[in-house]
């Protein structure tokens, strides 16, 4: 019943299995203090291989250099070139834009360029702002009310801060009497 001749013809799992030869142990690394060091044949490249101490010094120096480069890159890209500057004017246009990072982009008509009769108009104040300040600025769009805007200027425009180097960080309303020259005040 259990003695089946057909099973004898099949190859078993362990048939033909030969274990691998054991690996030869690595030769110990010899130092100049060991007398066997001087009996072996010299390797032509041995003088170029750094010691463990030299490798440690090289790797730690490379790590410190990498940390310094990362820190300098972060300081250069992420720290503002101008901190907390102020601009007064009228908001002309504010729009929400961006594909991945949504920010508000806008422009403001600076009061000093609008009311200066001696110099030629130099242009609008173009800025980016966050999701928090964007709706506030949009509410003042074409309202004719002057605003005080605090901003920071960065060295480069970063996608999560907006398309412009100038980023508005705070907005306040102002009385036109406090910023306009006497000739333009409503009396």
C-alpha positions as protocol buffer text, in pm:
chain_id: "A"
residue {
  index: 1
  type: UNK
  ca { x: 0 y: 0 z: 0 }
}
residue {
  index: 2
  type: UNK
  ca { x: 273 y: 254 z: 90 }
}
residue {
  index: 3
  type: UNK
  ca { x: 546 y: 92 z: -114 }
}
residue {
  index: 4
  type: UNK
  ca { x: 505 y: 247 z: -453 }
}
residue {
  index: 5
  type: UNK
  ca { x: 771 y: 177 z: -717 }
}
residue {
  index: 6
  type: UNK
  ca { x: 678 y: 483 z: -920 }
}
residue {
  index: 7
  type: UNK
  ca { x: 806 y: 715 z: -643 }
}
residue {
  index: 8
  type: UNK
  ca { x: 1153 y: 558 z: -661 }
}
residue {
  index: 9
  type: UNK
  ca { x: 1198 y: 677 z: -1019 }
}
residue {
  index: 10
  type: UNK
  ca { x: 1139 y: 1044 z: -929 }
}
residue {
  index: 11
  type: UNK
  ca { x: 1430 y: 1258 z: -823 }
}
residue {
  index: 12
  type: UNK
  ca { x: 1415 y: 1360 z: -459 }
}
residue {
  index: 13
  type: UNK
  ca { x: 1462 y: 1712 z: -324 }
}
residue {
  index: 14
  type: UNK
  ca { x: 1809 y: 1650 z: -184 }
}
residue {
  index: 15
  type: UNK
  ca { x: 1931 y: 1428 z: -470 }
}
residue {
  index: 16
  type: UNK
  ca { x: 2220 y: 1591 z: -652 }
}
residue {
  index: 17
  type: UNK
  ca { x: 2264 y: 1854 z: -380 }
}
residue {
  index: 18
  type: UNK
  ca { x: 2621 y: 1927 z: -296 }
}
residue {
  index: 19
  type: UNK
  ca { x: 2700 y: 2181 z: -27 }
}
residue {
  index: 20
  type: UNK
  ca { x: 2913 y: 2479 z: -122 }
}
residue {
  index: 21
  type: UNK
  ca { x: 3272 y: 2474 z: -26 }
}
residue {
  index: 22
  type: UNK
  ca { x: 3334 y: 2683 z: 282 }
}
residue {
  index: 23
  type: UNK
  ca { x: 3497 y: 3017 z: 214 }
}
residue {
  index: 24
  type: UNK
  ca { x: 3856 y: 3058 z: 305 }
}
residue {
  index: 25
  type: UNK
  ca { x: 3903 y: 3288 z: 600 }
}
residue {
  index: 26
  type: UNK
  ca { x: 4039 y: 3628 z: 518 }
}
residue {
  index: 27
  type: UNK
  ca { x: 4402 y: 3680 z: 585 }
}
residue {
  index: 28
  type: UNK
  ca { x: 4452 y: 3907 z: 885 }
}
residue {
  index: 29
  type: UNK
  ca { x: 4554 y: 4261 z: 812 }
}
residue {
  index: 30
  type: UNK
  ca { x: 4909 y: 4297 z: 922 }
}
residue {
  index: 31
  type: UNK
  ca { x: 5058 y: 4612 z: 1070 }
}
residue {
  index: 32
  type: UNK
  ca { x: 5423 y: 4717 z: 1067 }
}
residue {
  index: 33
  type: UNK
  ca { x: 5449 y: 4612 z: 1433 }
}
residue {
  index: 34
  type: UNK
  ca { x: 5394 y: 4248 z: 1336 }
}
residue {
  index: 35
  type: UNK
  ca { x: 5712 y: 4065 z: 1209 }
}
residue {
  index: 36
  type: UNK
  ca { x: 5503 y: 3880 z: 946 }
}
residue {
  index: 37
  type: UNK
  ca { x: 5431 y: 4219 z: 786 }
}
residue {
  index: 38
  type: UNK
  ca { x: 5787 y: 4236 z: 659 }
}
residue {
  index: 39
  type: UNK
  ca { x: 5796 y: 3875 z: 532 }
}
residue {
  index: 40
  type: UNK
  ca { x: 5507 y: 3906 z: 287 }
}
residue {
  index: 41
  type: UNK
  ca { x: 5531 y: 4037 z: -67 }
}
residue {
  index: 42
  type: UNK
  ca { x: 5457 y: 4410 z: -83 }
}
residue {
  index: 43
  type: UNK
  ca { x: 5144 y: 4526 z: -261 }
}
residue {
  index: 44
  type: UNK
  ca { x: 5220 y: 4788 z: -523 }
}
residue {
  index: 45
  type: UNK
  ca { x: 4912 y: 4995 z: -425 }
}
residue {
  index: 46
  type: UNK
  ca { x: 4941 y: 4970 z: -48 }
}
residue {
  index: 47
  type: UNK
  ca { x: 5107 y: 5307 z: -7 }
}
residue {
  index: 48
  type: UNK
  ca { x: 4799 y: 5474 z: -163 }
}
residue {
  index: 49
  type: UNK
  ca { x: 4544 y: 5320 z: 75 }
}
residue {
  index: 50
  type: UNK
  ca { x: 4457 y: 5556 z: 360 }
}
residue {
  index: 51
  type: UNK
  ca { x: 4464 y: 5430 z: 714 }
}
residue {
  index: 52
  type: UNK
  ca { x: 4148 y: 5412 z: 924 }
}
residue {
  index: 53
  type: UNK
  ca { x: 4234 y: 5738 z: 1098 }
}
residue {
  index: 54
  type: UNK
  ca { x: 4284 y: 5914 z: 766 }
}
residue {
  index: 55
  type: UNK
  ca { x: 3951 y: 5776 z: 639 }
}
residue {
  index: 56
  type: UNK
  ca { x: 3779 y: 5900 z: 953 }
}
residue {
  index: 57
  type: UNK
  ca { x: 3933 y: 6245 z: 913 }
}
residue {
  index: 58
  type: UNK
  ca { x: 3837 y: 6262 z: 544 }
}
residue {
  index: 59
  type: UNK
  ca { x: 3478 y: 6148 z: 606 }
}
residue {
  index: 60
  type: UNK
  ca { x: 3425 y: 6382 z: 901 }
}
residue {
  index: 61
  type: UNK
  ca { x: 3572 y: 6672 z: 702 }
}
residue {
  index: 62
  type: UNK
  ca { x: 3343 y: 6593 z: 409 }
}
residue {
  index: 63
  type: UNK
  ca { x: 3044 y: 6575 z: 645 }
}
residue {
  index: 64
  type: UNK
  ca { x: 3127 y: 6910 z: 804 }
}
residue {
  index: 65
  type: UNK
  ca { x: 3176 y: 7065 z: 460 }
}
residue {
  index: 66
  type: UNK
  ca { x: 2838 y: 6927 z: 345 }
}
residue {
  index: 67
  type: UNK
  ca { x: 2665 y: 7071 z: 654 }
}
residue {
  index: 68
  type: UNK
  ca { x: 2825 y: 7411 z: 595 }
}
residue {
  index: 69
  type: UNK
  ca { x: 2715 y: 7408 z: 229 }
}
residue {
  index: 70
  type: UNK
  ca { x: 2358 y: 7313 z: 326 }
}
residue {
  index: 71
  type: UNK
  ca { x: 2350 y: 7589 z: 588 }
}
residue {
  index: 72
  type: UNK
  ca { x: 2487 y: 7851 z: 345 }
}
residue {
  index: 73
  type: UNK
  ca { x: 2239 y: 7745 z: 75 }
}
residue {
  index: 74
  type: UNK
  ca { x: 1952 y: 7772 z: 322 }
}
residue {
  index: 75
  type: UNK
  ca { x: 2067 y: 8113 z: 439 }
}
residue {
  index: 76
  type: UNK
  ca { x: 2109 y: 8237 z: 83 }
}
residue {
  index: 77
  type: UNK
  ca { x: 1772 y: 8116 z: -48 }
}
residue {
  index: 78
  type: UNK
  ca { x: 1548 y: 8135 z: 258 }
}
residue {
  index: 79
  type: UNK
  ca { x: 1660 y: 8443 z: 447 }
}
residue {
  index: 80
  type: UNK
  ca { x: 1529 y: 8778 z: 325 }
}
residue {
  index: 81
  type: UNK
  ca { x: 1760 y: 9034 z: 172 }
}
residue {
  index: 82
  type: UNK
  ca { x: 1539 y: 9317 z: 302 }
}
residue {
  index: 83
  type: UNK
  ca { x: 1351 y: 9275 z: 630 }
}
residue {
  index: 84
  type: UNK
  ca { x: 1030 y: 9457 z: 711 }
}
residue {
  index: 85
  type: UNK
  ca { x: 1020 y: 9741 z: 460 }
}
residue {
  index: 86
  type: UNK
  ca { x: 704 y: 9952 z: 423 }
}
residue {
  index: 87
  type: UNK
  ca { x: 516 y: 10075 z: 117 }
}
residue {
  index: 88
  type: UNK
  ca { x: 206 y: 10296 z: 104 }
}
residue {
  index: 89
  type: UNK
  ca { x: -33 y: 10295 z: -186 }
}
residue {
  index: 90
  type: UNK
  ca { x: -348 y: 10170 z: -352 }
}
residue {
  index: 91
  type: UNK
  ca { x: -413 y: 9806 z: -442 }
}
residue {
  index: 92
  type: UNK
  ca { x: -474 y: 9779 z: -814 }
}
residue {
  index: 93
  type: UNK
  ca { x: -490 y: 9408 z: -884 }
}
residue {
  index: 94
  type: UNK
  ca { x: -481 y: 9085 z: -678 }
}
residue {
  index: 95
  type: UNK
  ca { x: -519 y: 8734 z: -817 }
}
residue {
  index: 96
  type: UNK
  ca { x: -472 y: 8380 z: -691 }
}
residue {
  index: 97
  type: UNK
  ca { x: -232 y: 8176 z: -900 }
}
residue {
  index: 98
  type: UNK
  ca { x: -3 y: 7875 z: -896 }
}
residue {
  index: 99
  type: UNK
  ca { x: -33 y: 7511 z: -998 }
}
residue {
  index: 100
  type: UNK
  ca { x: 104 y: 7331 z: -694 }
}
residue {
  index: 101
  type: UNK
  ca { x: 160 y: 7612 z: -444 }
}
residue {
  index: 102
  type: UNK
  ca { x: -134 y: 7853 z: -446 }
}
residue {
  index: 103
  type: UNK
  ca { x: -38 y: 8212 z: -363 }
}
residue {
  index: 104
  type: UNK
  ca { x: -184 y: 8554 z: -425 }
}
residue {
  index: 105
  type: UNK
  ca { x: -3 y: 8779 z: -671 }
}
residue {
  index: 106
  type: UNK
  ca { x: -80 y: 9147 z: -702 }
}
residue {
  index: 107
  type: UNK
  ca { x: 37 y: 9496 z: -773 }
}
residue {
  index: 108
  type: UNK
  ca { x: 0 y: 9819 z: -588 }
}
residue {
  index: 109
  type: UNK
  ca { x: 21 y: 10178 z: -709 }
}
residue {
  index: 110
  type: UNK
  ca { x: 265 y: 10350 z: -470 }
}
residue {
  index: 111
  type: UNK
  ca { x: 134 y: 10684 z: -351 }
}
residue {
  index: 112
  type: UNK
  ca { x: 469 y: 10860 z: -383 }
}
residue {
  index: 113
  type: UNK
  ca { x: 500 y: 10778 z: -753 }
}
residue {
  index: 114
  type: UNK
  ca { x: 141 y: 10881 z: -822 }
}
residue {
  index: 115
  type: UNK
  ca { x: 169 y: 11222 z: -660 }
}
residue {
  index: 116
  type: UNK
  ca { x: 524 y: 11309 z: -760 }
}
residue {
  index: 117
  type: UNK
  ca { x: 518 y: 11571 z: -1034 }
}
residue {
  index: 118
  type: UNK
  ca { x: 894 y: 11603 z: -1080 }
}
residue {
  index: 119
  type: UNK
  ca { x: 985 y: 11242 z: -1162 }
}
residue {
  index: 120
  type: UNK
  ca { x: 846 y: 11017 z: -1432 }
}
residue {
  index: 121
  type: UNK
  ca { x: 620 y: 10733 z: -1315 }
}
residue {
  index: 122
  type: UNK
  ca { x: 855 y: 10447 z: -1225 }
}
residue {
  index: 123
  type: UNK
  ca { x: 610 y: 10158 z: -1207 }
}
residue {
  index: 124
  type: UNK
  ca { x: 392 y: 9949 z: -984 }
}
residue {
  index: 125
  type: UNK
  ca { x: 487 y: 9768 z: -668 }
}
residue {
  index: 126
  type: UNK
  ca { x: 450 y: 9399 z: -763 }
}
residue {
  index: 127
  type: UNK
  ca { x: 424 y: 9148 z: -480 }
}
residue {
  index: 128
  type: UNK
  ca { x: 321 y: 8800 z: -366 }
}
residue {
  index: 129
  type: UNK
  ca { x: 138 y: 8716 z: -47 }
}
residue {
  index: 130
  type: UNK
  ca { x: 8 y: 8421 z: 152 }
}
residue {
  index: 131
  type: UNK
  ca { x: -333 y: 8257 z: 160 }
}
residue {
  index: 132
  type: UNK
  ca { x: -412 y: 8446 z: 480 }
}
residue {
  index: 133
  type: UNK
  ca { x: -352 y: 8801 z: 349 }
}
residue {
  index: 134
  type: UNK
  ca { x: -472 y: 8749 z: -9 }
}
residue {
  index: 135
  type: UNK
  ca { x: -847 y: 8786 z: 56 }
}
residue {
  index: 136
  type: UNK
  ca { x: -783 y: 9096 z: 268 }
}
residue {
  index: 137
  type: UNK
  ca { x: -588 y: 9260 z: -12 }
}
residue {
  index: 138
  type: UNK
  ca { x: -850 y: 9153 z: -265 }
}
residue {
  index: 139
  type: UNK
  ca { x: -1117 y: 9333 z: -61 }
}
residue {
  index: 140
  type: UNK
  ca { x: -924 y: 9660 z: -101 }
}
residue {
  index: 141
  type: UNK
  ca { x: -874 y: 9611 z: -475 }
}
residue {
  index: 142
  type: UNK
  ca { x: -979 y: 9928 z: -666 }
}
residue {
  index: 143
  type: UNK
  ca { x: -1139 y: 10069 z: -350 }
}
residue {
  index: 144
  type: UNK
  ca { x: -946 y: 10396 z: -357 }
}
residue {
  index: 145
  type: UNK
  ca { x: -841 y: 10352 z: 7 }
}
residue {
  index: 146
  type: UNK
  ca { x: -469 y: 10371 z: 81 }
}
residue {
  index: 147
  type: UNK
  ca { x: -297 y: 10083 z: 258 }
}
residue {
  index: 148
  type: UNK
  ca { x: 24 y: 10041 z: 452 }
}
residue {
  index: 149
  type: UNK
  ca { x: 197 y: 9721 z: 340 }
}
residue {
  index: 150
  type: UNK
  ca { x: 494 y: 9562 z: 518 }
}
residue {
  index: 151
  type: UNK
  ca { x: 700 y: 9334 z: 296 }
}
residue {
  index: 152
  type: UNK
  ca { x: 1019 y: 9133 z: 273 }
}
residue {
  index: 153
  type: UNK
  ca { x: 1236 y: 9102 z: -35 }
}
residue {
  index: 154
  type: UNK
  ca { x: 1416 y: 8772 z: -94 }
}
residue {
  index: 155
  type: UNK
  ca { x: 1710 y: 8705 z: -324 }
}
residue {
  index: 156
  type: UNK
  ca { x: 1509 y: 8460 z: -534 }
}
residue {
  index: 157
  type: UNK
  ca { x: 1142 y: 8382 z: -583 }
}
residue {
  index: 158
  type: UNK
  ca { x: 1061 y: 8047 z: -423 }
}
residue {
  index: 159
  type: UNK
  ca { x: 753 y: 7854 z: -544 }
}
residue {
  index: 160
  type: UNK
  ca { x: 588 y: 7822 z: -201 }
}
residue {
  index: 161
  type: UNK
  ca { x: 627 y: 8196 z: -135 }
}
residue {
  index: 162
  type: UNK
  ca { x: 501 y: 8315 z: -473 }
}
residue {
  index: 163
  type: UNK
  ca { x: 618 y: 8422 z: -817 }
}
residue {
  index: 164
  type: UNK
  ca { x: 779 y: 8745 z: -695 }
}
residue {
  index: 165
  type: UNK
  ca { x: 1081 y: 8813 z: -480 }
}
residue {
  index: 166
  type: UNK
  ca { x: 875 y: 9060 z: -275 }
}
residue {
  index: 167
  type: UNK
  ca { x: 641 y: 8897 z: -21 }
}
residue {
  index: 168
  type: UNK
  ca { x: 381 y: 9099 z: 171 }
}
residue {
  index: 169
  type: UNK
  ca { x: 365 y: 8996 z: 538 }
}
residue {
  index: 170
  type: UNK
  ca { x: 130 y: 9254 z: 692 }
}
residue {
  index: 171
  type: UNK
  ca { x: -143 y: 9493 z: 576 }
}
residue {
  index: 172
  type: UNK
  ca { x: -301 y: 9793 z: 755 }
}
residue {
  index: 173
  type: UNK
  ca { x: -537 y: 10065 z: 645 }
}
residue {
  index: 174
  type: UNK
  ca { x: -419 y: 10424 z: 668 }
}
residue {
  index: 175
  type: UNK
  ca { x: -578 y: 10762 z: 670 }
}
residue {
  index: 176
  type: UNK
  ca { x: -514 y: 10948 z: 343 }
}
residue {
  index: 177
  type: UNK
  ca { x: -437 y: 11261 z: 547 }
}
residue {
  index: 178
  type: UNK
  ca { x: -134 y: 11095 z: 704 }
}
residue {
  index: 179
  type: UNK
  ca { x: 38 y: 10995 z: 379 }
}
residue {
  index: 180
  type: UNK
  ca { x: -71 y: 11240 z: 113 }
}
residue {
  index: 181
  type: UNK
  ca { x: 94 y: 11578 z: 66 }
}
residue {
  index: 182
  type: UNK
  ca { x: -107 y: 11883 z: 178 }
}
residue {
  index: 183
  type: UNK
  ca { x: -206 y: 11973 z: -179 }
}
residue {
  index: 184
  type: UNK
  ca { x: -389 y: 11638 z: -228 }
}
residue {
  index: 185
  type: UNK
  ca { x: -565 y: 11606 z: 107 }
}
residue {
  index: 186
  type: UNK
  ca { x: -943 y: 11621 z: 126 }
}
residue {
  index: 187
  type: UNK
  ca { x: -1012 y: 11940 z: 322 }
}
